[in-house]
XYZ file of C-alpha atoms in Angstrom:
376
model
C 0.126 -0.115 0.042
C 1.033 3.181 -0.788
C 1.890 5.673 2.490
C -0.995 7.570 3.501
C -1.006 11.227 3.511
C -3.250 14.042 4.018
C -2.639 16.157 0.652
C -0.920 14.030 -1.867
C 0.272 17.082 -4.434
C 3.295 14.954 -5.357
C 1.504 12.387 -6.684
C -1.360 14.554 -8.376
C 1.912 16.873 -10.362
C 3.156 13.519 -11.534
C 0.034 12.414 -13.391
C -0.043 16.408 -15.186
C 3.493 16.937 -15.275
C 4.562 17.303 -18.483
C 2.696 19.526 -19.194
C 3.298 22.104 -16.157
C 6.819 21.732 -16.142
C 5.933 22.659 -20.285
C 4.386 26.383 -18.665
C 6.143 26.816 -16.247
C 9.122 26.737 -18.986
C 7.194 29.177 -21.263
C 6.823 32.116 -18.505
C 11.058 31.750 -17.854
C 11.510 31.979 -21.315
C 9.452 34.882 -21.890
C 10.835 36.081 -18.663
C 7.633 37.711 -17.896
C 7.158 36.757 -13.655
C 4.619 39.560 -12.662
C 1.672 39.618 -14.498
C 1.358 39.093 -18.626
C -0.808 35.730 -20.320
C -0.501 33.635 -17.521
C -2.239 35.979 -15.205
C -4.738 37.259 -17.015
C -6.031 34.278 -18.605
C -6.684 32.422 -15.320
C -8.836 35.691 -14.495
C -10.667 34.932 -17.681
C -10.404 32.120 -17.543
C -11.917 32.016 -13.427
C -14.576 34.532 -14.108
C -16.076 32.170 -16.794
C -15.711 29.033 -14.193
C -17.225 30.624 -11.009
C -19.712 32.793 -12.913
C -18.448 36.307 -12.171
C -18.095 39.916 -13.647
C -14.617 40.640 -12.444
C -11.472 38.370 -11.152
C -9.202 39.938 -9.757
C -6.201 37.407 -8.885
C -3.617 38.096 -5.838
C -1.051 37.045 -3.804
C -3.309 34.211 -1.499
C -6.333 33.994 0.353
C -5.798 36.232 3.716
C -4.367 39.213 1.734
C -7.704 38.718 -0.844
C -9.746 38.847 2.000
C -8.239 42.365 3.349
C -8.213 43.686 0.463
C -12.351 43.281 0.272
C -12.774 45.225 2.942
C -10.343 47.869 2.846
C -11.884 48.157 -1.000
C -15.812 48.632 0.913
C -14.306 51.308 3.379
C -15.290 49.955 6.418
C -13.875 52.036 9.712
C -12.301 51.395 12.404
C -14.852 50.172 15.610
C -16.701 48.659 12.171
C -18.128 45.147 13.189
C -18.259 42.084 11.227
C -20.132 39.815 11.837
C -18.293 36.474 11.436
C -17.629 32.377 12.760
C -15.781 31.775 15.083
C -15.742 27.752 14.222
C -13.137 29.184 11.491
C -9.316 29.348 10.291
C -7.834 32.139 11.571
C -7.500 34.407 8.596
C -11.299 35.022 8.394
C -10.911 37.295 11.178
C -7.637 38.071 11.147
C -7.844 40.274 8.526
C -10.663 42.120 10.232
C -8.236 43.531 13.231
C -5.262 43.910 11.425
C -7.465 46.518 9.839
C -8.874 48.176 13.109
C -11.972 46.592 12.315
C -13.897 44.885 15.586
C -14.991 40.769 14.808
C -18.880 39.822 16.251
C -18.547 36.322 16.133
C -21.974 34.196 16.241
C -22.724 30.134 16.309
C -22.442 27.803 13.179
C -25.416 25.088 12.573
C -23.286 21.945 13.840
C -24.309 19.880 11.023
C -23.121 21.841 8.216
C -19.753 23.587 10.541
C -21.530 27.177 8.768
C -23.142 30.398 9.637
C -25.533 30.289 11.529
C -29.080 32.645 10.094
C -30.484 32.646 13.793
C -27.516 34.026 14.983
C -26.654 36.059 12.060
C -29.568 38.002 13.075
C -29.232 38.227 16.690
C -25.426 39.219 16.533
C -26.641 42.854 14.528
C -25.927 46.113 15.562
C -25.880 49.576 14.573
C -22.364 49.137 13.698
C -22.760 46.003 11.541
C -21.539 47.149 8.623
C -20.539 42.971 7.137
C -20.324 39.326 6.982
C -18.474 36.798 6.305
C -19.730 33.761 5.707
C -17.915 31.064 5.562
C -17.997 28.059 3.384
C -16.672 25.827 6.397
C -14.724 21.740 4.542
C -16.101 22.553 1.154
C -19.565 22.914 2.440
C -22.125 26.051 0.936
C -23.147 28.846 4.058
C -26.476 29.356 3.685
C -26.162 32.087 1.413
C -29.606 32.892 0.449
C -30.860 33.231 3.944
C -27.376 35.567 4.104
C -28.085 37.510 1.695
C -31.946 38.648 2.301
C -30.526 38.710 5.971
C -27.856 41.736 4.570
C -30.382 43.392 2.257
C -32.708 44.089 5.072
C -29.599 45.499 7.037
C -27.785 47.215 3.899
C -25.163 45.140 4.783
C -21.939 43.579 3.239
C -21.344 40.266 2.611
C -17.634 38.670 1.388
C -17.828 34.967 0.140
C -14.586 33.359 2.358
C -14.830 30.496 -0.629
C -11.274 29.068 0.809
C -12.206 26.064 1.203
C -14.777 26.071 -1.436
C -14.510 26.282 -5.073
C -16.746 24.824 -7.571
C -19.484 24.988 -4.614
C -22.599 24.526 -6.345
C -25.491 26.552 -4.317
C -28.895 26.074 -5.148
C -31.781 28.211 -5.005
C -35.183 27.893 -4.079
C -35.995 29.242 -6.986
C -33.562 26.615 -9.333
C -31.017 28.749 -9.890
C -28.184 27.300 -9.201
C -24.623 30.250 -8.407
C -20.712 28.941 -7.388
C -19.692 29.598 -4.403
C -17.940 32.887 -4.297
C -20.063 35.060 -7.052
C -22.886 35.483 -4.570
C -22.053 38.392 -2.109
C -20.586 41.564 -2.798
C -17.691 39.939 -3.176
C -15.513 36.884 -2.929
C -12.285 35.896 -1.548
C -10.646 32.167 -2.481
C -7.519 30.961 -0.973
C -4.877 28.935 -3.869
C -2.910 27.601 -0.822
C -0.982 23.644 -1.907
C -3.270 21.799 0.145
C -7.200 23.097 -1.558
C -9.295 21.598 -4.277
C -6.991 23.780 -6.744
C -3.948 24.882 -5.220
C -0.816 26.952 -6.178
C 2.848 25.800 -5.856
C 2.855 28.586 -3.152
C 0.944 31.138 -2.008
C -2.218 32.616 -4.512
C -5.674 33.764 -4.126
C -7.735 35.672 -5.787
C -11.087 38.121 -5.866
C -14.219 37.933 -7.633
C -17.875 40.518 -8.019
C -19.726 41.578 -10.533
C -19.811 44.777 -9.346
C -17.644 46.835 -12.030
C -17.100 49.985 -9.819
C -15.761 47.816 -6.818
C -12.894 45.962 -9.353
C -11.784 48.682 -10.191
C -11.310 50.041 -6.802
C -9.781 46.124 -5.679
C -7.782 46.480 -8.560
C -6.133 49.547 -6.992
C -5.628 48.415 -3.936
C -3.806 45.014 -4.696
C -1.942 47.444 -6.818
C -0.389 49.559 -4.724
C -3.811 51.942 -5.373
C -2.765 53.144 -8.091
C -4.071 53.129 -11.812
C -1.038 54.337 -13.454
C 2.171 53.929 -12.382
C 3.479 55.950 -9.402
C 0.411 57.636 -9.617
C -1.194 56.615 -6.313
C -4.826 57.157 -5.271
C -5.839 55.589 -2.666
C -3.563 53.463 -0.073
C -3.415 49.517 -1.243
C -0.755 47.098 -0.459
C 1.352 44.652 -2.272
C -0.690 41.369 -3.577
C 0.283 39.726 -7.202
C -0.836 36.632 -8.327
C 2.895 35.879 -9.538
C 3.128 34.781 -13.337
C 4.379 30.712 -12.955
C 1.680 30.249 -10.695
C -1.004 31.743 -12.582
C 0.052 29.225 -15.174
C 0.297 26.015 -13.037
C -3.512 26.779 -11.945
C -4.287 27.100 -15.610
C -4.105 23.673 -16.694
C -5.512 22.191 -13.046
C -8.867 24.291 -13.702
C -9.493 22.419 -16.647
C -9.423 19.758 -14.230
C -10.604 20.875 -11.113
C -14.488 19.249 -11.421
C -12.162 16.186 -11.862
C -10.512 16.861 -8.660
C -14.008 17.397 -6.711
C -16.063 14.285 -7.995
C -12.272 12.294 -6.508
C -12.975 13.634 -3.198
C -16.713 12.922 -3.643
C -15.902 9.773 -4.007
C -13.662 9.637 -1.472
C -16.617 10.616 1.198
C -18.882 8.298 -0.056
C -16.304 5.490 0.297
C -16.443 7.047 4.080
C -20.167 7.694 4.496
C -20.846 4.570 3.392
C -18.318 2.440 5.843
C -19.761 5.334 8.800
C -22.964 5.870 8.372
C -25.128 3.825 11.183
C -21.876 3.411 13.486
C -23.871 5.804 15.934
C -20.521 6.692 17.594
C -19.720 8.381 14.793
C -21.829 11.022 12.751
C -20.968 11.847 8.929
C -20.685 15.374 7.089
C -23.672 16.516 6.865
C -25.275 18.062 3.267
C -28.172 20.598 3.251
C -30.233 20.433 0.327
C -29.410 23.922 -1.121
C -25.381 22.551 -1.158
C -23.004 21.004 -3.155
C -19.964 19.779 -0.813
C -16.049 19.430 -2.482
C -15.403 18.344 1.045
C -11.610 20.372 0.902
C -11.384 18.288 3.947
C -13.828 15.499 5.458
C -14.507 16.079 9.434
C -17.025 13.153 11.517
C -18.218 14.225 15.211
C -16.987 11.660 17.158
C -19.626 10.701 20.056
C -17.968 9.657 23.177
C -14.770 8.881 21.837
C -11.876 9.826 22.750
C -10.695 11.968 20.208
C -7.197 12.301 20.551
C -6.697 8.356 21.763
C -8.442 8.052 18.188
C -5.743 10.664 16.119
C -2.595 8.999 17.922
C -3.898 5.082 17.622
C -4.257 6.285 13.743
C -0.605 7.854 13.869
C 0.381 4.505 14.942
C -1.257 2.982 11.875
C 0.572 5.584 9.518
C -2.690 7.048 8.926
C -2.906 11.403 9.556
C -6.024 12.340 11.016
C -6.271 16.423 11.551
C -7.993 18.513 13.405
C -9.869 21.559 11.932
C -10.321 23.649 15.065
C -8.783 22.975 17.569
C -9.106 26.668 19.367
C -11.844 28.651 17.234
C -11.381 33.162 17.727
C -13.664 33.615 20.244
C -10.712 31.971 22.264
C -7.379 32.544 20.959
C -5.491 35.562 22.518
C -5.035 37.953 19.538
C -8.355 39.045 20.365
C -7.809 40.102 23.393
C -6.226 43.236 22.323
C -9.109 44.787 21.002
C -10.733 44.912 24.435
C -13.396 41.012 23.425
C -13.480 38.564 26.154
C -13.912 35.082 25.651
C -17.658 34.326 24.934
C -19.618 31.620 25.384
C -20.414 29.511 22.717
C -21.552 26.197 23.093
C -22.222 24.630 19.938
C -18.867 26.401 18.506
C -16.046 24.928 21.464
C -18.906 21.366 21.771
C -17.407 20.879 18.033
C -13.769 22.068 18.353
C -14.489 19.172 21.379
C -15.426 16.025 18.710
C -13.793 16.711 15.501
C -11.825 15.218 13.093
C -10.697 15.422 10.192
C -9.593 12.268 7.776
C -7.869 12.192 4.538
C -9.281 13.150 1.763
C -7.562 13.908 -1.362
C -7.835 13.038 -5.706
C -5.282 10.300 -4.711
C -6.750 8.368 -2.701
C -7.537 4.316 -3.236
C -9.709 1.899 -2.107
C -6.512 0.094 -0.818
C -6.233 3.281 1.335
C -9.948 4.056 1.890
C -9.982 0.192 3.319
C -7.025 -0.026 6.182
C -8.700 3.424 7.251
C -11.988 2.770 7.634
C -10.719 -0.448 8.811
C -8.743 1.406 11.803
C -10.731 3.914 12.701
C -13.957 1.580 13.328
C -11.726 -1.164 15.058
C -10.870 2.337 17.313
C -14.319 3.177 17.645
C -16.028 0.410 18.573
C -13.351 -1.279 20.748
């Protein structure tokens, strides 16, 4: 059996090595490393795939979120509502811009923001909502957009973990996550469903004026070189990463399908076991399984993780310390909140390997050992 990895980027690369190597060489031959045709091509292809008018490639997913908030002219002290149960980047940029993060609960089934909690958290200082499509499952965007419209709020979709996920509206319309809010932000970190060979990110919007502003902010606040109209930053996707992503984007649906097949195998093995809750998929959402995350019931989660490690099976806990308990927010005067659902989840979730290169032998081995430990 091949060694089991949480993410097998090397084997994935070897399958497209000839194309990738040629694309990298073409960039080297052109000697155009910043901007250029590969970046332009990626922006156009991503926009078409996601279904938005404007795509602005940038240096990473965290920058994508930061630039989005800068473009919306949020002011120090403005409140931004976001789930606590997410990677720190989602809320880190809120604090960095001296905005106030307002943490809310998630739905314990989908791990995504709870609209009821969202409604309760809105105050006169609230200016934006950042729903996170966590683990590859969509947040309830139709309800979120309705709430945002009612209160005049911006919506920034954190789509770092769900690119390619379809959202189904009540009227039957289907849209990709990242295309629904005021702005969408995504990451091309190597382990993502659409991963580069280094850092990378992108910003999506259908607003012409906002797109113009986003582009300027990502490029030192300038439209014309050396004429800086806005305070911006330096956040550009380099041409080599764009060239690689152009190749991988054509396979994104295939990659997501492979992840779904892994999840289906796990589901079949674990369904019916009272000690394991498999990932829930809401009627409105597709699931592209950036992570395959279980909820354990009356199981020693750390004991299971240690046992799997002994069997050379990796596992991860996303995320052991939620945002509302992170020390970094103490400087903002935030005190730890009582968030029962989030705290309950952080004590019980565990993620198993899921990626495009897994085979049945590996999956049989993993599920067998999980069940052996859980049922002992």
